[in-house]
mmCIF file with all atom_site columns, C-alpha atoms in Angstrom:
data_model
loop_
_atom_site.group_PDB
_atom_site.id
_atom_site.type_symbol
_atom_site.label_atom_id
_atom_site.label_alt_id
_atom_site.label_comp_id
_atom_site.label_asym_id
_atom_site.label_entity_id
_atom_site.label_seq_id
_atom_site.pdbx_PDB_ins_code
_atom_site.Cartn_x
_atom_site.Cartn_y
_atom_site.Cartn_z
_atom_site.occupancy
_atom_site.B_iso_or_equiv
_atom_site.pdbx_formal_charge
_atom_site.auth_seq_id
_atom_site.auth_comp_id
_atom_site.auth_asym_id
_atom_site.auth_atom_id
_atom_site.pdbx_PDB_model_num
ATOM 1   C CA . GLN A 1 1   ? -12.239 14.471 -16.696 1.00 79.00 ? 1   GLN A CA 1
ATOM 2   C CA . GLU A 1 2   ? -10.953 12.624 -13.649 1.00 84.00 ? 2   GLU A CA 1
ATOM 3   C CA . THR A 1 3   ? -9.183  9.493  -12.435 1.00 90.00 ? 3   THR A CA 1
ATOM 4   C CA . ASP A 1 4   ? -8.923  7.985  -8.946  1.00 93.00 ? 4   ASP A CA 1
ATOM 5   C CA . THR A 1 5   ? -6.019  10.318 -8.091  1.00 95.00 ? 5   THR A CA 1
ATOM 6   C CA . ALA A 1 6   ? -6.536  13.526 -10.094 1.00 96.00 ? 6   ALA A CA 1
ATOM 7   C CA . TRP A 1 7   ? -8.905  15.930 -11.801 1.00 95.00 ? 7   TRP A CA 1
ATOM 8   C CA . TYR A 1 8   ? -7.922  17.147 -15.259 1.00 94.00 ? 8   TYR A CA 1
ATOM 9   C CA . VAL A 1 9   ? -8.754  20.525 -16.764 1.00 94.00 ? 9   VAL A CA 1
ATOM 10  C CA . GLY A 1 10  ? -7.534  22.044 -19.979 1.00 92.00 ? 10  GLY A CA 1
ATOM 11  C CA . SER A 1 11  ? -8.043  23.462 -23.420 1.00 90.00 ? 11  SER A CA 1
ATOM 12  C CA . ALA A 1 12  ? -6.957  22.618 -26.951 1.00 90.00 ? 12  ALA A CA 1
ATOM 13  C CA . GLY A 1 13  ? -3.421  23.752 -26.122 1.00 90.00 ? 13  GLY A CA 1
ATOM 14  C CA . ALA A 1 14  ? -2.771  22.750 -22.506 1.00 92.00 ? 14  ALA A CA 1
ATOM 15  C CA . ALA A 1 15  ? -3.852  20.193 -19.900 1.00 94.00 ? 15  ALA A CA 1
ATOM 16  C CA . TRP A 1 16  ? -3.391  20.313 -16.128 1.00 95.00 ? 16  TRP A CA 1
ATOM 17  C CA . ALA A 1 17  ? -3.720  17.701 -13.358 1.00 96.00 ? 17  ALA A CA 1
ATOM 18  C CA . ILE A 1 18  ? -4.872  18.575 -9.821  1.00 97.00 ? 18  ILE A CA 1
ATOM 19  C CA . SER A 1 19  ? -4.374  16.070 -6.990  1.00 97.00 ? 19  SER A CA 1
ATOM 20  C CA . LYS A 1 20  ? -7.573  14.794 -5.377  1.00 97.00 ? 20  LYS A CA 1
ATOM 21  C CA . THR A 1 21  ? -5.664  14.238 -2.128  1.00 97.00 ? 21  THR A CA 1
ATOM 22  C CA . THR A 1 22  ? -3.842  17.568 -1.692  1.00 97.00 ? 22  THR A CA 1
ATOM 23  C CA . GLY A 1 23  ? -5.404  19.911 -4.249  1.00 97.00 ? 23  GLY A CA 1
ATOM 24  C CA . GLN A 1 24  ? -2.016  20.856 -5.662  1.00 97.00 ? 24  GLN A CA 1
ATOM 25  C CA . VAL A 1 25  ? -1.082  20.965 -9.352  1.00 97.00 ? 25  VAL A CA 1
ATOM 26  C CA . ILE A 1 26  ? 0.698   17.691 -10.137 1.00 97.00 ? 26  ILE A CA 1
ATOM 27  C CA . GLY A 1 27  ? 1.276   18.055 -13.868 1.00 96.00 ? 27  GLY A CA 1
ATOM 28  C CA . GLY A 1 28  ? 1.041   20.250 -16.924 1.00 94.00 ? 28  GLY A CA 1
ATOM 29  C CA . TRP A 1 29  ? 1.125   19.127 -20.560 1.00 94.00 ? 29  TRP A CA 1
ATOM 30  C CA . ASN A 1 30  ? 1.097   20.496 -24.073 1.00 91.00 ? 30  ASN A CA 1
ATOM 31  C CA . ALA A 1 31  ? -2.257  19.046 -25.153 1.00 90.00 ? 31  ALA A CA 1
ATOM 32  C CA . GLN A 1 32  ? -1.347  18.937 -28.841 1.00 90.00 ? 32  GLN A CA 1
ATOM 33  C CA . ASN A 1 33  ? 1.830   16.840 -28.635 1.00 91.00 ? 33  ASN A CA 1
ATOM 34  C CA . ARG A 1 34  ? 1.195   15.386 -25.123 1.00 92.00 ? 34  ARG A CA 1
ATOM 35  C CA . GLU A 1 35  ? 4.623   16.503 -23.916 1.00 91.00 ? 35  GLU A CA 1
ATOM 36  C CA . ARG A 1 36  ? 4.814   17.076 -20.161 1.00 93.00 ? 36  ARG A CA 1
ATOM 37  C CA . TYR A 1 37  ? 6.364   20.393 -19.116 1.00 91.00 ? 37  TYR A CA 1
ATOM 38  C CA . LEU A 1 38  ? 5.358   20.813 -15.481 1.00 91.00 ? 38  LEU A CA 1
ATOM 39  C CA . VAL A 1 39  ? 6.022   18.159 -12.830 1.00 94.00 ? 39  VAL A CA 1
ATOM 40  C CA . ARG A 1 40  ? 4.277   19.962 -9.942  1.00 94.00 ? 40  ARG A CA 1
ATOM 41  C CA . LEU A 1 41  ? 3.682   23.179 -8.087  1.00 93.00 ? 41  LEU A CA 1
ATOM 42  C CA . GLU A 1 42  ? 4.477   23.279 -4.368  1.00 94.00 ? 42  GLU A CA 1
ATOM 43  C CA . GLY A 1 43  ? 2.794   26.028 -2.370  1.00 93.00 ? 43  GLY A CA 1
ATOM 44  C CA . ARG A 1 44  ? 3.939   27.048 1.092   1.00 93.00 ? 44  ARG A CA 1
ATOM 45  C CA . TYR A 1 45  ? 1.873   28.844 3.748   1.00 90.00 ? 45  TYR A CA 1
ATOM 46  C CA . HIS A 1 46  ? 3.861   30.834 6.297   1.00 91.00 ? 46  HIS A CA 1
ATOM 47  C CA . LEU A 1 47  ? 1.510   31.639 9.162   1.00 90.00 ? 47  LEU A CA 1
ATOM 48  C CA . GLU A 1 48  ? 2.859   34.082 11.727  1.00 90.00 ? 48  GLU A CA 1
ATOM 49  C CA . ASP A 1 49  ? 1.405   35.418 14.954  1.00 87.00 ? 49  ASP A CA 1
ATOM 50  C CA . ARG A 1 50  ? 3.048   37.343 17.793  1.00 89.00 ? 50  ARG A CA 1
ATOM 51  C CA . LYS A 1 51  ? 4.639   34.178 19.190  1.00 90.00 ? 51  LYS A CA 1
ATOM 52  C CA . SER A 1 52  ? 5.524   31.867 16.319  1.00 89.00 ? 52  SER A CA 1
ATOM 53  C CA . LEU A 1 53  ? 6.014   31.211 12.627  1.00 91.00 ? 53  LEU A CA 1
ATOM 54  C CA . THR A 1 54  ? 4.594   27.993 11.182  1.00 91.00 ? 54  THR A CA 1
ATOM 55  C CA . THR A 1 55  ? 5.010   26.732 7.618   1.00 92.00 ? 55  THR A CA 1
ATOM 56  C CA . GLY A 1 56  ? 2.659   24.339 5.890   1.00 93.00 ? 56  GLY A CA 1
ATOM 57  C CA . ARG A 1 57  ? 3.411   22.718 2.534   1.00 95.00 ? 57  ARG A CA 1
ATOM 58  C CA . GLU A 1 58  ? 0.726   22.199 -0.070  1.00 96.00 ? 58  GLU A CA 1
ATOM 59  C CA . SER A 1 59  ? 1.859   18.594 -0.556  1.00 97.00 ? 59  SER A CA 1
ATOM 60  C CA . GLU A 1 60  ? 0.640   17.988 3.026   1.00 97.00 ? 60  GLU A CA 1
ATOM 61  C CA . ASP A 1 61  ? -2.821  19.489 2.445   1.00 97.00 ? 61  ASP A CA 1
ATOM 62  C CA . HIS A 1 62  ? -5.975  17.421 2.724   1.00 98.00 ? 62  HIS A CA 1
ATOM 63  C CA . VAL A 1 63  ? -8.952  18.085 0.438   1.00 98.00 ? 63  VAL A CA 1
ATOM 64  C CA . SER A 1 64  ? -12.128 18.105 2.543   1.00 97.00 ? 64  SER A CA 1
ATOM 65  C CA . ASP A 1 65  ? -14.559 19.385 -0.089  1.00 97.00 ? 65  ASP A CA 1
ATOM 66  C CA . ALA A 1 66  ? -14.358 19.495 -3.884  1.00 96.00 ? 66  ALA A CA 1
ATOM 67  C CA . ARG A 1 67  ? -16.435 20.730 -6.758  1.00 95.00 ? 67  ARG A CA 1
ATOM 68  C CA . LEU A 1 68  ? -15.515 19.989 -10.377 1.00 91.00 ? 68  LEU A CA 1
ATOM 69  C CA . LEU A 1 69  ? -17.313 22.145 -12.935 1.00 88.00 ? 69  LEU A CA 1
ATOM 70  C CA . SER A 1 70  ? -16.298 20.281 -16.092 1.00 82.00 ? 70  SER A CA 1
ATOM 71  C CA . ALA A 1 71  ? -18.155 22.491 -18.561 1.00 83.00 ? 71  ALA A CA 1
ATOM 72  C CA . ASP A 1 72  ? -16.333 25.560 -17.184 1.00 86.00 ? 72  ASP A CA 1
ATOM 73  C CA . GLN A 1 73  ? -12.980 23.746 -16.771 1.00 89.00 ? 73  GLN A CA 1
ATOM 74  C CA . ARG A 1 74  ? -13.040 24.872 -13.145 1.00 93.00 ? 74  ARG A CA 1
ATOM 75  C CA . ILE A 1 75  ? -12.234 23.213 -9.798  1.00 96.00 ? 75  ILE A CA 1
ATOM 76  C CA . GLU A 1 76  ? -13.152 24.601 -6.360  1.00 97.00 ? 76  GLU A CA 1
ATOM 77  C CA . LEU A 1 77  ? -11.544 23.009 -3.299  1.00 98.00 ? 77  LEU A CA 1
ATOM 78  C CA . THR A 1 78  ? -11.566 23.422 0.463   1.00 98.00 ? 78  THR A CA 1
ATOM 79  C CA . CYS A 1 79  ? -8.452  22.091 2.187   1.00 97.00 ? 79  CYS A CA 1
ATOM 80  C CA . SER A 1 80  ? -6.764  21.866 5.571   1.00 96.00 ? 80  SER A CA 1
ATOM 81  C CA . ASN A 1 81  ? -3.193  21.291 6.675   1.00 95.00 ? 81  ASN A CA 1
ATOM 82  C CA . LEU A 1 82  ? -2.084  19.749 9.980   1.00 94.00 ? 82  LEU A CA 1
ATOM 83  C CA . LYS A 1 83  ? 0.858   22.175 10.235  1.00 93.00 ? 83  LYS A CA 1
ATOM 84  C CA . THR A 1 84  ? -1.491  25.190 10.010  1.00 89.00 ? 84  THR A CA 1
ATOM 85  C CA . PRO A 1 85  ? -4.641  23.959 11.784  1.00 89.00 ? 85  PRO A CA 1
ATOM 86  C CA . ASP A 1 86  ? -6.033  27.500 12.193  1.00 85.00 ? 86  ASP A CA 1
ATOM 87  C CA . LEU A 1 87  ? -6.355  27.880 8.417   1.00 89.00 ? 87  LEU A CA 1
ATOM 88  C CA . VAL A 1 88  ? -9.102  26.875 6.047   1.00 95.00 ? 88  VAL A CA 1
ATOM 89  C CA . ILE A 1 89  ? -7.501  26.895 2.587   1.00 96.00 ? 89  ILE A CA 1
ATOM 90  C CA . GLN A 1 90  ? -9.711  27.515 -0.423  1.00 97.00 ? 90  GLN A CA 1
ATOM 91  C CA . LYS A 1 91  ? -8.280  26.830 -3.871  1.00 97.00 ? 91  LYS A CA 1
ATOM 92  C CA . ARG A 1 92  ? -9.853  27.745 -7.190  1.00 97.00 ? 92  ARG A CA 1
ATOM 93  C CA . TYR A 1 93  ? -8.464  26.621 -10.534 1.00 96.00 ? 93  TYR A CA 1
ATOM 94  C CA . TRP A 1 94  ? -9.743  27.585 -13.978 1.00 95.00 ? 94  TRP A CA 1
ATOM 95  C CA . VAL A 1 95  ? -8.428  27.543 -17.529 1.00 93.00 ? 95  VAL A CA 1
ATOM 96  C CA . ARG A 1 96  ? -8.488  30.441 -19.960 1.00 90.00 ? 96  ARG A CA 1
ATOM 97  C CA . ASP A 1 97  ? -6.488  30.776 -23.212 1.00 86.00 ? 97  ASP A CA 1
ATOM 98  C CA . ASN A 1 98  ? -4.284  27.724 -22.501 1.00 86.00 ? 98  ASN A CA 1
ATOM 99  C CA . LYS A 1 99  ? -3.347  29.109 -19.078 1.00 88.00 ? 99  LYS A CA 1
ATOM 100 C CA . LEU A 1 100 ? -4.157  27.672 -15.679 1.00 92.00 ? 100 LEU A CA 1
ATOM 101 C CA . PHE A 1 101 ? -5.251  30.295 -13.158 1.00 93.00 ? 101 PHE A CA 1
ATOM 102 C CA . HIS A 1 102 ? -5.054  29.594 -9.434  1.00 93.00 ? 102 HIS A CA 1
ATOM 103 C CA . ARG A 1 103 ? -6.551  31.620 -6.610  1.00 95.00 ? 103 ARG A CA 1
ATOM 104 C CA . ALA A 1 104 ? -5.770  30.649 -3.029  1.00 94.00 ? 104 ALA A CA 1
ATOM 105 C CA . SER A 1 105 ? -7.792  32.122 -0.155  1.00 95.00 ? 105 SER A CA 1
ATOM 106 C CA . PHE A 1 106 ? -7.162  31.663 3.541   1.00 93.00 ? 106 PHE A CA 1
ATOM 107 C CA . ILE A 1 107 ? -9.634  31.887 6.407   1.00 93.00 ? 107 ILE A CA 1
ATOM 108 C CA . THR A 1 108 ? -8.331  31.748 9.958   1.00 89.00 ? 108 THR A CA 1
ATOM 109 C CA . LYS A 1 109 ? -10.230 30.197 12.834  1.00 88.00 ? 109 LYS A CA 1
ATOM 110 C CA . SER A 1 110 ? -8.023  32.011 15.362  1.00 85.00 ? 110 SER A CA 1
ATOM 111 C CA . GLN A 1 111 ? -9.144  35.120 17.231  1.00 87.00 ? 111 GLN A CA 1
ATOM 112 C CA . ASN A 1 112 ? -5.505  36.286 17.428  1.00 85.00 ? 112 ASN A CA 1
ATOM 113 C CA . LEU A 1 113 ? -3.898  38.558 14.863  1.00 84.00 ? 113 LEU A CA 1
ATOM 114 C CA . GLN A 1 114 ? -2.138  36.465 12.208  1.00 87.00 ? 114 GLN A CA 1
ATOM 115 C CA . PHE A 1 115 ? -0.218  37.204 9.023   1.00 90.00 ? 115 PHE A CA 1
ATOM 116 C CA . ILE A 1 116 ? 0.087   34.787 6.134   1.00 90.00 ? 116 ILE A CA 1
ATOM 117 C CA . THR A 1 117 ? 2.579   34.692 3.302   1.00 89.00 ? 117 THR A CA 1
ATOM 118 C CA . PHE A 1 118 ? 1.977   32.323 0.402   1.00 89.00 ? 118 PHE A CA 1
ATOM 119 C CA . ASN A 1 119 ? 4.549   31.387 -2.224  1.00 87.00 ? 119 ASN A CA 1
ATOM 120 C CA . VAL A 1 120 ? 4.778   28.724 -4.895  1.00 88.00 ? 120 VAL A CA 1
ATOM 121 C CA . GLN A 1 121 ? 7.710   26.810 -6.352  1.00 86.00 ? 121 GLN A CA 1
ATOM 122 C CA . ALA A 1 122 ? 7.440   25.138 -9.764  1.00 86.00 ? 122 ALA A CA 1
ATOM 123 C CA . ALA A 1 123 ? 9.248   21.931 -10.764 1.00 87.00 ? 123 ALA A CA 1
ATOM 124 C CA . PHE A 1 124 ? 9.620   21.484 -14.524 1.00 87.00 ? 124 PHE A CA 1
ATOM 125 C CA . GLU A 1 125 ? 10.611  18.484 -16.605 1.00 88.00 ? 125 GLU A CA 1
ATOM 126 C CA . ARG A 1 126 ? 14.370  18.749 -17.192 1.00 84.00 ? 126 ARG A CA 1
ATOM 127 C CA . ALA A 1 127 ? 14.099  18.816 -21.002 1.00 82.00 ? 127 ALA A CA 1
ATOM 128 C CA . TYR A 1 128 ? 11.646  21.723 -20.824 1.00 80.00 ? 128 TYR A CA 1
ATOM 129 C CA . ARG A 1 129 ? 13.554  23.600 -18.132 1.00 80.00 ? 129 ARG A CA 1
ATOM 130 C CA . ASP A 1 130 ? 17.026  23.223 -19.633 1.00 79.00 ? 130 ASP A CA 1
ATOM 131 C CA . ALA A 1 131 ? 16.040  24.739 -22.984 1.00 76.00 ? 131 ALA A CA 1
ATOM 132 C CA . GLY A 1 132 ? 14.702  27.876 -21.273 1.00 75.00 ? 132 GLY A CA 1
ATOM 133 C CA . TYR A 1 133 ? 15.866  31.013 -19.540 1.00 70.00 ? 133 TYR A CA 1
ATOM 134 C CA . TYR A 1 134 ? 15.071  32.397 -16.103 1.00 68.00 ? 134 TYR A CA 1
ATOM 135 C CA . MET A 1 135 ? 14.200  36.060 -15.944 1.00 65.00 ? 135 MET A CA 1
ATOM 136 C CA . GLY A 1 136 ? 14.044  38.084 -12.754 1.00 58.00 ? 136 GLY A CA 1
ATOM 137 C CA . GLY A 1 137 ? 10.447  39.093 -12.078 1.00 55.00 ? 137 GLY A CA 1
ATOM 138 C CA . GLY A 1 138 ? 9.174   42.629 -12.291 1.00 53.00 ? 138 GLY A CA 1
ATOM 139 C CA . ASP A 1 139 ? 9.854   45.431 -14.749 1.00 53.00 ? 139 ASP A CA 1
ATOM 140 C CA . GLY A 1 140 ? 12.215  44.558 -17.582 1.00 55.00 ? 140 GLY A CA 1
ATOM 141 C CA . GLY A 1 141 ? 12.536  40.895 -16.701 1.00 53.00 ? 141 GLY A CA 1
ATOM 142 C CA . TRP A 1 142 ? 16.292  41.031 -16.136 1.00 57.00 ? 142 TRP A CA 1
ATOM 143 C CA . PRO A 1 143 ? 18.649  39.355 -15.495 1.00 61.00 ? 143 PRO A CA 1
ATOM 144 C CA . LEU A 1 144 ? 18.261  36.701 -18.202 1.00 68.00 ? 144 LEU A CA 1
ATOM 145 C CA . ILE A 1 145 ? 20.058  33.485 -17.191 1.00 70.00 ? 145 ILE A CA 1
ATOM 146 C CA . PRO A 1 146 ? 20.102  30.141 -19.080 1.00 71.00 ? 146 PRO A CA 1
ATOM 147 C CA . ALA A 1 147 ? 18.213  27.644 -16.906 1.00 72.00 ? 147 ALA A CA 1
ATOM 148 C CA . PRO A 1 148 ? 20.992  24.991 -16.861 1.00 72.00 ? 148 PRO A CA 1
ATOM 149 C CA . LYS A 1 149 ? 23.264  27.535 -15.118 1.00 72.00 ? 149 LYS A CA 1
ATOM 150 C CA . ILE A 1 150 ? 20.925  27.706 -12.109 1.00 72.00 ? 150 ILE A CA 1
ATOM 151 C CA . SER A 1 151 ? 21.374  24.686 -9.873  1.00 73.00 ? 151 SER A CA 1
ATOM 152 C CA . SER A 1 152 ? 20.622  26.229 -6.476  1.00 71.00 ? 152 SER A CA 1
ATOM 153 C CA . TRP A 1 153 ? 18.530  28.997 -4.910  1.00 66.00 ? 153 TRP A CA 1
ATOM 154 C CA . GLN A 1 154 ? 19.375  32.425 -6.316  1.00 62.00 ? 154 GLN A CA 1
ATOM 155 C CA . LYS A 1 155 ? 18.961  35.705 -4.503  1.00 61.00 ? 155 LYS A CA 1
ATOM 156 C CA . VAL A 1 156 ? 17.624  38.361 -6.878  1.00 56.00 ? 156 VAL A CA 1
ATOM 157 C CA . THR A 1 157 ? 19.327  41.663 -6.065  1.00 59.00 ? 157 THR A CA 1
ATOM 158 C CA . ALA A 1 158 ? 19.418  43.422 -9.456  1.00 55.00 ? 158 ALA A CA 1
ATOM 159 C CA . HIS A 1 159 ? 16.015  45.094 -8.999  1.00 50.00 ? 159 HIS A CA 1
ATOM 160 C CA . ARG A 1 160 ? 14.904  46.359 -5.623  1.00 49.00 ? 160 ARG A CA 1
ATOM 161 C CA . ASN A 1 161 ? 11.395  47.487 -6.634  1.00 48.00 ? 161 ASN A CA 1
ATOM 162 C CA . THR A 1 162 ? 10.061  44.194 -7.972  1.00 47.00 ? 162 THR A CA 1
ATOM 163 C CA . THR A 1 163 ? 8.284   41.108 -6.750  1.00 50.00 ? 163 THR A CA 1
ATOM 164 C CA . LYS A 1 164 ? 11.674  39.378 -6.954  1.00 49.00 ? 164 LYS A CA 1
ATOM 165 C CA . GLY A 1 165 ? 10.086  36.370 -8.568  1.00 54.00 ? 165 GLY A CA 1
ATOM 166 C CA . MET A 1 166 ? 11.733  34.243 -11.207 1.00 54.00 ? 166 MET A CA 1
ATOM 167 C CA . VAL A 1 167 ? 9.994   33.351 -14.454 1.00 56.00 ? 167 VAL A CA 1
ATOM 168 C CA . LEU A 1 168 ? 10.995  30.471 -16.718 1.00 56.00 ? 168 LEU A CA 1
ATOM 169 C CA . HIS A 1 169 ? 10.734  31.548 -20.351 1.00 55.00 ? 169 HIS A CA 1
ATOM 170 C CA . GLN A 1 170 ? 10.839  28.782 -22.928 1.00 59.00 ? 170 GLN A CA 1
ATOM 171 C CA . PRO A 1 171 ? 10.719  30.497 -26.353 1.00 59.00 ? 171 PRO A CA 1
ATOM 172 C CA . GLU A 1 172 ? 10.655  27.279 -28.381 1.00 63.00 ? 172 GLU A CA 1
ATOM 173 C CA . LYS A 1 173 ? 7.687   25.803 -26.484 1.00 63.00 ? 173 LYS A CA 1
ATOM 174 C CA . GLY A 1 174 ? 5.602   28.945 -26.079 1.00 53.00 ? 174 GLY A CA 1
#
């Protein structure tokens, strides 16, 4: 399904909106009760060579080619970003078991050695976020912190051998 601004993919339990302009996730809903949980995902591309570090934001991407495979609940996109002109950004989204999967691939046009780091920040609806807990990523999932107690960036130092990601767990919503 699609509108002028977004493509929609989903299953019986979850629905997701992908921007036709940027290719970023701009919403996530419980498909059964139509409650919105996710406001958006914001990816960042940190492109580094021997001379500089440049950061592009997914909200500044431009979709140049798109393929919607409705029967498979799959979207394949090719994007560019003015801040990282050497990169061709390929995004693939698909749904399985009420989960949205996202694969980002990067192709450089530069002949110089470059390194890329990609990370994603999620923005949740306040009602969904505030009833949940953040868990430090990696083994064990600790520390467990009520979401309303986190109002700024947190440095995860409890586990040194982890991805150091943070996961929002919302036991009442699934």
